[in-house]
mmCIF file of C-alpha atoms in Angstrom:
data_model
loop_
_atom_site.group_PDB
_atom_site.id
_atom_site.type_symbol
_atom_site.label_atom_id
_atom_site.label_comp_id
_atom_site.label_asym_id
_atom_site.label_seq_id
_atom_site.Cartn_x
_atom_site.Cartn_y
_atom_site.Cartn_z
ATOM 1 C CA UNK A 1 96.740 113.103 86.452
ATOM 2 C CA UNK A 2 95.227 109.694 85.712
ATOM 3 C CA UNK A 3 96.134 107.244 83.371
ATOM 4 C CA UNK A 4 94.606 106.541 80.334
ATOM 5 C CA UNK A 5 93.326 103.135 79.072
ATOM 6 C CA UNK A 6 96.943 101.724 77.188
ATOM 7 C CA UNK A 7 98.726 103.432 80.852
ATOM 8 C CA UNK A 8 97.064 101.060 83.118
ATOM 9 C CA UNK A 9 97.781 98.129 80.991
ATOM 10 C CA UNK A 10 101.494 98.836 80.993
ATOM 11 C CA UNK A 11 101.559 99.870 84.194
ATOM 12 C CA UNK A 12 99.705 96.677 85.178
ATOM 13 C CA UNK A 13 102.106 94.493 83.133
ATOM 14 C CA UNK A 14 105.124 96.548 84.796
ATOM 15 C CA UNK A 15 104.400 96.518 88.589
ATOM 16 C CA UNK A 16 103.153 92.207 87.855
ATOM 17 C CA UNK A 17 106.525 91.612 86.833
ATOM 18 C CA UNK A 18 108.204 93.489 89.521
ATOM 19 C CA UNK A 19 105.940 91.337 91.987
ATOM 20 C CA UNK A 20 106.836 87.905 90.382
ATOM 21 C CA UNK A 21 110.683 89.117 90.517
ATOM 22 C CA UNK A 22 110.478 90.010 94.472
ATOM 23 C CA UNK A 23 108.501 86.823 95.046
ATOM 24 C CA UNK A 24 111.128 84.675 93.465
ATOM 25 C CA UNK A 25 113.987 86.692 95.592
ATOM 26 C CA UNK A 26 112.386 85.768 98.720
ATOM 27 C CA UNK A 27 111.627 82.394 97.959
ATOM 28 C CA UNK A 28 108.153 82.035 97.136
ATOM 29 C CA UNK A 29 105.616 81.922 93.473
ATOM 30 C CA UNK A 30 103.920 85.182 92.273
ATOM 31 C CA UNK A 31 101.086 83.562 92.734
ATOM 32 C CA UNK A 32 101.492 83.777 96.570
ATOM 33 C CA UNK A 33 101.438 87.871 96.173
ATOM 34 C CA UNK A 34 97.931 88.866 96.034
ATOM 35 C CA UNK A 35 98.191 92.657 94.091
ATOM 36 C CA UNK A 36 95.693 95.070 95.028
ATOM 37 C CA UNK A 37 94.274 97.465 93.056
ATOM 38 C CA UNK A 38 93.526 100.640 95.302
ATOM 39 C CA UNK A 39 90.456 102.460 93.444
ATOM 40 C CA UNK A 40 90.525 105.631 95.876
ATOM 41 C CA UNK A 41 89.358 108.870 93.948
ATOM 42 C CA UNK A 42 89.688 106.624 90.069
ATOM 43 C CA UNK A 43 87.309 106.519 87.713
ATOM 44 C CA UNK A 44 85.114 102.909 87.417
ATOM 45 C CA UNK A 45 86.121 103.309 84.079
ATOM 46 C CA UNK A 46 89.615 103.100 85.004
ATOM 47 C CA UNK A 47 89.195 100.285 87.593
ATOM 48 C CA UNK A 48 87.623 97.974 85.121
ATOM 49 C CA UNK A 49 90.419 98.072 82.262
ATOM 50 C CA UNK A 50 92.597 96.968 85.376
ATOM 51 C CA UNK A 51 90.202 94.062 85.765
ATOM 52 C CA UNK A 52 90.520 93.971 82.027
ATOM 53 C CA UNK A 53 94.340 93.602 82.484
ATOM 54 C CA UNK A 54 93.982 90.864 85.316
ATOM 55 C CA UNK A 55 93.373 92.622 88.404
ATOM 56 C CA UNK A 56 91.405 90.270 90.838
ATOM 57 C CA UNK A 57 91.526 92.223 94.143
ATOM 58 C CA UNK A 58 90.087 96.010 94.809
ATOM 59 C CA UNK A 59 90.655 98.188 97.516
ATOM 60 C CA UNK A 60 88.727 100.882 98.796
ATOM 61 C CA UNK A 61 89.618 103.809 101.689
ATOM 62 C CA UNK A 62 86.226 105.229 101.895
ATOM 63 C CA UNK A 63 82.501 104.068 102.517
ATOM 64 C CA UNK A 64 80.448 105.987 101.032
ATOM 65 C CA UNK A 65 82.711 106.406 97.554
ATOM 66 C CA UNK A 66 82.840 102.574 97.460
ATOM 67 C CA UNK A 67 79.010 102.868 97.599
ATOM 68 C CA UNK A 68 78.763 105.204 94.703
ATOM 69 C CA UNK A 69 81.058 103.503 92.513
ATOM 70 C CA UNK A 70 80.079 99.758 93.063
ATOM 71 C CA UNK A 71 77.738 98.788 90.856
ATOM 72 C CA UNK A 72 80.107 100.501 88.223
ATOM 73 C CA UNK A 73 82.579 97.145 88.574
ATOM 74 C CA UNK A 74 83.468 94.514 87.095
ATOM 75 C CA UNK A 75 80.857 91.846 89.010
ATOM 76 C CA UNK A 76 83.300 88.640 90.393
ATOM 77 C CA UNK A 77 86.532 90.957 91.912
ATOM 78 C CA UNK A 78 86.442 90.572 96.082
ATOM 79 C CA UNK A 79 86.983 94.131 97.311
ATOM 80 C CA UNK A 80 88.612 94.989 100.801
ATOM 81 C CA UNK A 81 88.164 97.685 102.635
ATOM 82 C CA UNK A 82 91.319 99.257 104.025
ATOM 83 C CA UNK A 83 90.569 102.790 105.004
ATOM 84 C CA UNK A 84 90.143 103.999 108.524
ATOM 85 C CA UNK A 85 87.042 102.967 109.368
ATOM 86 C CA UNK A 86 84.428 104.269 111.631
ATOM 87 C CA UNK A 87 81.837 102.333 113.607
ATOM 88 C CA UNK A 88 78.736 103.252 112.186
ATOM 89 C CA UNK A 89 80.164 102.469 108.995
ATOM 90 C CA UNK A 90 80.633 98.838 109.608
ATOM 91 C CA UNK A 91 77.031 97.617 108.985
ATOM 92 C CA UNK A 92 77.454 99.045 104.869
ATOM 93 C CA UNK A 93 80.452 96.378 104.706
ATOM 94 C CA UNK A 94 79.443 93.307 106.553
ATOM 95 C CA UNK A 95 78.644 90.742 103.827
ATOM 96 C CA UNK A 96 79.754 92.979 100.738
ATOM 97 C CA UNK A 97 83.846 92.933 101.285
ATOM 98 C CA UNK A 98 86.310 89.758 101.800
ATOM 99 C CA UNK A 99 88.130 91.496 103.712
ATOM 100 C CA UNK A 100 88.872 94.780 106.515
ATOM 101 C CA UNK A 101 92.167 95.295 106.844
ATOM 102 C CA UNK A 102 92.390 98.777 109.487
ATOM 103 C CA UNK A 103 90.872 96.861 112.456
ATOM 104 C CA UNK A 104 93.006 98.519 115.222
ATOM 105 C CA UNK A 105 90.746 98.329 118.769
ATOM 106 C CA UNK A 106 88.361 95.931 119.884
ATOM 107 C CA UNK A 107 85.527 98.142 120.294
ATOM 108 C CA UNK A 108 85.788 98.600 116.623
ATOM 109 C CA UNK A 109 85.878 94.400 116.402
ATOM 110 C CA UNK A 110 83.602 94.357 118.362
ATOM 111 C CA UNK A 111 80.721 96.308 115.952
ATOM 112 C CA UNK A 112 82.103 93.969 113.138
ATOM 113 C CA UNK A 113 80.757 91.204 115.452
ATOM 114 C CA UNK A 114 77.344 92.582 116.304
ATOM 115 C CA UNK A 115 76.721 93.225 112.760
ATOM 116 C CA UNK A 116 78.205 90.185 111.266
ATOM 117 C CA UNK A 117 76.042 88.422 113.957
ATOM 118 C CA UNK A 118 73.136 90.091 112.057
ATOM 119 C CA UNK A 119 74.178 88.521 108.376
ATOM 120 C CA UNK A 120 74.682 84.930 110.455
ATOM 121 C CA UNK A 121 77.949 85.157 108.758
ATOM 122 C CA UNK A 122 82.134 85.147 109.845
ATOM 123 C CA UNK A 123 83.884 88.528 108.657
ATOM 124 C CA UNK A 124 87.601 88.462 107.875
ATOM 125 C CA UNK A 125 89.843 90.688 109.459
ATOM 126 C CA UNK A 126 93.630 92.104 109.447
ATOM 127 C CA UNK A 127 94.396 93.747 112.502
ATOM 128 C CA UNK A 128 96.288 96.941 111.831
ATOM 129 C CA UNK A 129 99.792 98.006 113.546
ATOM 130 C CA UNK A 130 101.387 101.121 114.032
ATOM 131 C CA UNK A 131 104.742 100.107 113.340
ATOM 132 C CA UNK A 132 106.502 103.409 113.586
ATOM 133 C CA UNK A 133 104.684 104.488 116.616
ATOM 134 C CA UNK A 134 103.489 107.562 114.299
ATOM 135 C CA UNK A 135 101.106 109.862 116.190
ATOM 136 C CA UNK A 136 99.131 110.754 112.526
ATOM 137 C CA UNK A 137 98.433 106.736 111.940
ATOM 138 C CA UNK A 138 95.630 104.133 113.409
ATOM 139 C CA UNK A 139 96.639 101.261 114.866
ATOM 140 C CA UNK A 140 97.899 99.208 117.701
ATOM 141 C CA UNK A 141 101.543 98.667 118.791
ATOM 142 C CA UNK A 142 103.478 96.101 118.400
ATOM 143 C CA UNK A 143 103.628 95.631 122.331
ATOM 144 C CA UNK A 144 99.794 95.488 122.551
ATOM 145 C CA UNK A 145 99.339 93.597 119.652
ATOM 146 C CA UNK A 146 99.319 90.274 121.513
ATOM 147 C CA UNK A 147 96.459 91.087 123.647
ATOM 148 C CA UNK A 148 94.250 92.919 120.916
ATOM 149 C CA UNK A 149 94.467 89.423 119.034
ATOM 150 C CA UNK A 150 93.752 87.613 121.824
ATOM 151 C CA UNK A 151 90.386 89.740 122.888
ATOM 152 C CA UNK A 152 89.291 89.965 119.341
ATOM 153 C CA UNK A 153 89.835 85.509 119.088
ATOM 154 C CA UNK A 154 87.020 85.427 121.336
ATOM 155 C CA UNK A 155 84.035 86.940 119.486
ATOM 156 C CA UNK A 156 82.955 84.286 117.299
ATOM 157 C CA UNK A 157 81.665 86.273 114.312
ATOM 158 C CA UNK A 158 85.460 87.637 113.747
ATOM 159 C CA UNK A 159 87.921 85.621 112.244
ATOM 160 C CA UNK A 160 91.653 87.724 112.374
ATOM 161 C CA UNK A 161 93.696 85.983 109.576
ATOM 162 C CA UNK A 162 96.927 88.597 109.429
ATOM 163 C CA UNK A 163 98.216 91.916 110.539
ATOM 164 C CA UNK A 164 98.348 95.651 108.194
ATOM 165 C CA UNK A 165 100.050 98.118 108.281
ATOM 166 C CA UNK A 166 101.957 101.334 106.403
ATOM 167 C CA UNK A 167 105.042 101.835 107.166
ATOM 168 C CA UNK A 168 106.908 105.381 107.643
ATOM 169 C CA UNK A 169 108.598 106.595 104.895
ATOM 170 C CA UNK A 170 112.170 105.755 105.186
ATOM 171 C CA UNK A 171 114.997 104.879 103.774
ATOM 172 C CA UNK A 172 116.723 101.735 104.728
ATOM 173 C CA UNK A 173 114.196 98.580 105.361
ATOM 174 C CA UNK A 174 113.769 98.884 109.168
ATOM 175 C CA UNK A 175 110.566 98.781 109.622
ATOM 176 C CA UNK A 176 109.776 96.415 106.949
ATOM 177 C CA UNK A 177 112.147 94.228 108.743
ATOM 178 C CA UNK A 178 110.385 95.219 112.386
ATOM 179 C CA UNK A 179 106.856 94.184 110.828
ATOM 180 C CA UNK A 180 108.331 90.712 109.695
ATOM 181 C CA UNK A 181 109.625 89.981 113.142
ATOM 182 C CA UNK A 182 106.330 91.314 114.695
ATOM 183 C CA UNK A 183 104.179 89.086 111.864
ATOM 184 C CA UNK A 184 106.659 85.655 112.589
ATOM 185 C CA UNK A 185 106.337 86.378 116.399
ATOM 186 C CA UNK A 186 102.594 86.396 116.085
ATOM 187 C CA UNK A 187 101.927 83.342 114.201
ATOM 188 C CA UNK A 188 103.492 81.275 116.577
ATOM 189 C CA UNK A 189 100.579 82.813 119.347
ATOM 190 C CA UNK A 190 98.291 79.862 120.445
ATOM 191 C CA UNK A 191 94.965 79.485 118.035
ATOM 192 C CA UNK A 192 95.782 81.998 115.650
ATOM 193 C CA UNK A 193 95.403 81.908 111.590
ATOM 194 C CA UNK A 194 97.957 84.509 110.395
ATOM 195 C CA UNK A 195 98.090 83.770 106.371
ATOM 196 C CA UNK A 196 98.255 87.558 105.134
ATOM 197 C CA UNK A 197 100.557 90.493 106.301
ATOM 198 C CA UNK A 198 99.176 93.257 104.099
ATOM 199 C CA UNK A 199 101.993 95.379 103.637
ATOM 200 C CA UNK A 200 103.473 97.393 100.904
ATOM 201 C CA UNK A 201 102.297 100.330 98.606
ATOM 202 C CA UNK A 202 103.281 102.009 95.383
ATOM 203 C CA UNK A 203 106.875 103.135 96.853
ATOM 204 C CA UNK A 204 108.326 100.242 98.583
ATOM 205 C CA UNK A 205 105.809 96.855 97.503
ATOM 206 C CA UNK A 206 108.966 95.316 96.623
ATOM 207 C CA UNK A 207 110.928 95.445 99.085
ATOM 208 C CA UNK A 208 107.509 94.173 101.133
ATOM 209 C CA UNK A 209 107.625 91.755 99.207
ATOM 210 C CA UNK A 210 111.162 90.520 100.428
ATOM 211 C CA UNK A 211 109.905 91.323 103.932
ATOM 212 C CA UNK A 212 107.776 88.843 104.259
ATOM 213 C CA UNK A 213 104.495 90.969 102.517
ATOM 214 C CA UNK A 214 101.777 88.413 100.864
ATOM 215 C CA UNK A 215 99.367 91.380 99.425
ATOM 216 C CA UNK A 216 100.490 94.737 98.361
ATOM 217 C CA UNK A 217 98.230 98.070 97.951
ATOM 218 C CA UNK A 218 99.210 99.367 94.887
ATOM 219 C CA UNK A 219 97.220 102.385 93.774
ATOM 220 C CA UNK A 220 99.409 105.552 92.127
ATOM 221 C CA UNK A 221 101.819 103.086 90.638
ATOM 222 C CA UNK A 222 98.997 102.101 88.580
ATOM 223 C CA UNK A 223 96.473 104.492 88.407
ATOM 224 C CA UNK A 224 98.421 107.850 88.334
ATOM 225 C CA UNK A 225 98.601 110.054 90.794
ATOM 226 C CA UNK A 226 95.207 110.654 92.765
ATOM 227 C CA UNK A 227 93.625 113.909 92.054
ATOM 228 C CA UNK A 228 90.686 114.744 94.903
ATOM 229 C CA UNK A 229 87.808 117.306 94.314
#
C-alpha cells in the first residue's frame, strides 16, 4: 500500500538523514549522494509531494508509463531512465532524460547514438554490470566491462560517465565491495569520465553508500510498497 501525503514527507526526511550519515562515514558531504526518487507504478500525485519535500532526481523503469505520467510532474526535476530498455524505445528518451543508466551491449549504445545523432545532441550514459553473474539480470560482466567501455568511447553521440548495477540480495557486503573494486579499476582506464556508480536501493543504499555509491534508487523506502494492476 502507498503512502499518504504526511508518509512521504517523513519518509523523505528519514531515508535524507540516513544518506547524510553514510556519506559522512565514508568520507564525503551529502551533497555528493544524489537520492533518487523511483516513481515505478506511484501516483503523480505522490511523486510531486516528494518534489514538495526536496526530491530533485526521478527515476523511471518503464517507457510508456513515464509517457503517461509526465506531464503530471513537477516541471524542473531531471528524470533517468533505469529500466531495461529496449531498442525501439530509445528514440521516446533521447533529449527528454539526463540520464540511462541499464546500457549493457553496444548494439543497444549504439541506437542511443543514431538517435541522439538525430537531436544533434550528447546522451549520458551508465553502463550496467552484472555483478553477481545472475542469469535473471541485464548487464555486462565485470570481465567484459573493459571492452564494452571502450567500443561504446568511440561513438561520439554517447558520453559513458559511470557504471549501474543491482546487486544480489545478500547478506554480508561482497558484492558492494566487488562493484567498488570494479568502479576504482575502471576509472583509471585511458579517456574515461567515471563520476557516478549508481548503486543502492531501498534495502542496502547505505551500505552503497559506504561502498563507494554516489546516487541511490530509492523507491519502496519512500513510496510504500509498489502495488501493480
Amino acid at each position: 500500500m502507498q503512502m499518504d501525503n504526511k508518509q512521504v514527507c517523513e519518509n523523505y526526511a528519514r531515508i535524507s538523514e540516513g544518506i547524510a550519515e553514510a556519506a559522512v562515514q565514508s568520507g564525503r558531504s551529502p551533497e555528493d549522494i544524489a537520492f533518487m526518487a523511483v516513481t515505478k507504478t506511484v501516483d503523480p500525485v505522490l511523486v510531486n509531494v516528494a518534489i514538495d519535500c526536496g526530491i530533485k532526481l526521478l527515476g523511471e523503469n518503464r517507457v510508456q508509463e513515464w509517457q503517461s505520467k509526465r506531464d503530471a510532474y513537477r516541471s524542473g526535476v531531471p528524470v533517468d531512465f533505469i529500466g531495461a530498455l529496449q531498442a525501439n524505445k530509445v528514440k521516446y528518451l533521447i533529449g527528454n532524460v539526463r540520464l540511462i543508466h541499464s546500457v549493457d551491449r553496444l548494439s543497444l549504445a549504439q541506437e542511443i547514438e543514431k538517435q541522439a545523432t538525430k537531436h544533434e545532441l550528447i546522451q549520458n550514459i551508465l553502463l550496467e554490470v552484472n555483478i553477481g553473474g545472475e542469469e535473471t539480470k541485464s548487464g555486462t560482466t565485470p570481465e567484459t566491462l573493459p571492452e564494452l567501455l571502450k567500443q561504446v568511447q568511440e561513438l561520439p553521440h554517447v558520453h559513458v560517465c559511470g557504471l549501474m548495477t543491482i546487486p544480489p540480495p545478500c547478506q554480508d557486503t561482497y558484492f558492494l565491495e566487488k562493484m567498488e573494486e570494479v568502479f576504482l579499476k575502471t576509472k583509471e582506464l585511458p579517456d574515461t569520465d567515471m563520476q557516478i556508480l549508481s548503486m543502492g536501493m531501498s534495502d542496502d543504499y547505505k551500505e552503497a553508500i559506504l561502498h563507494g555509491s554516489n546516487l541511490v534508487r530509492v523507491g519502496s523506502a519512500l513510496f510504500g510498497a509498489r502495488h501493480y494492476t
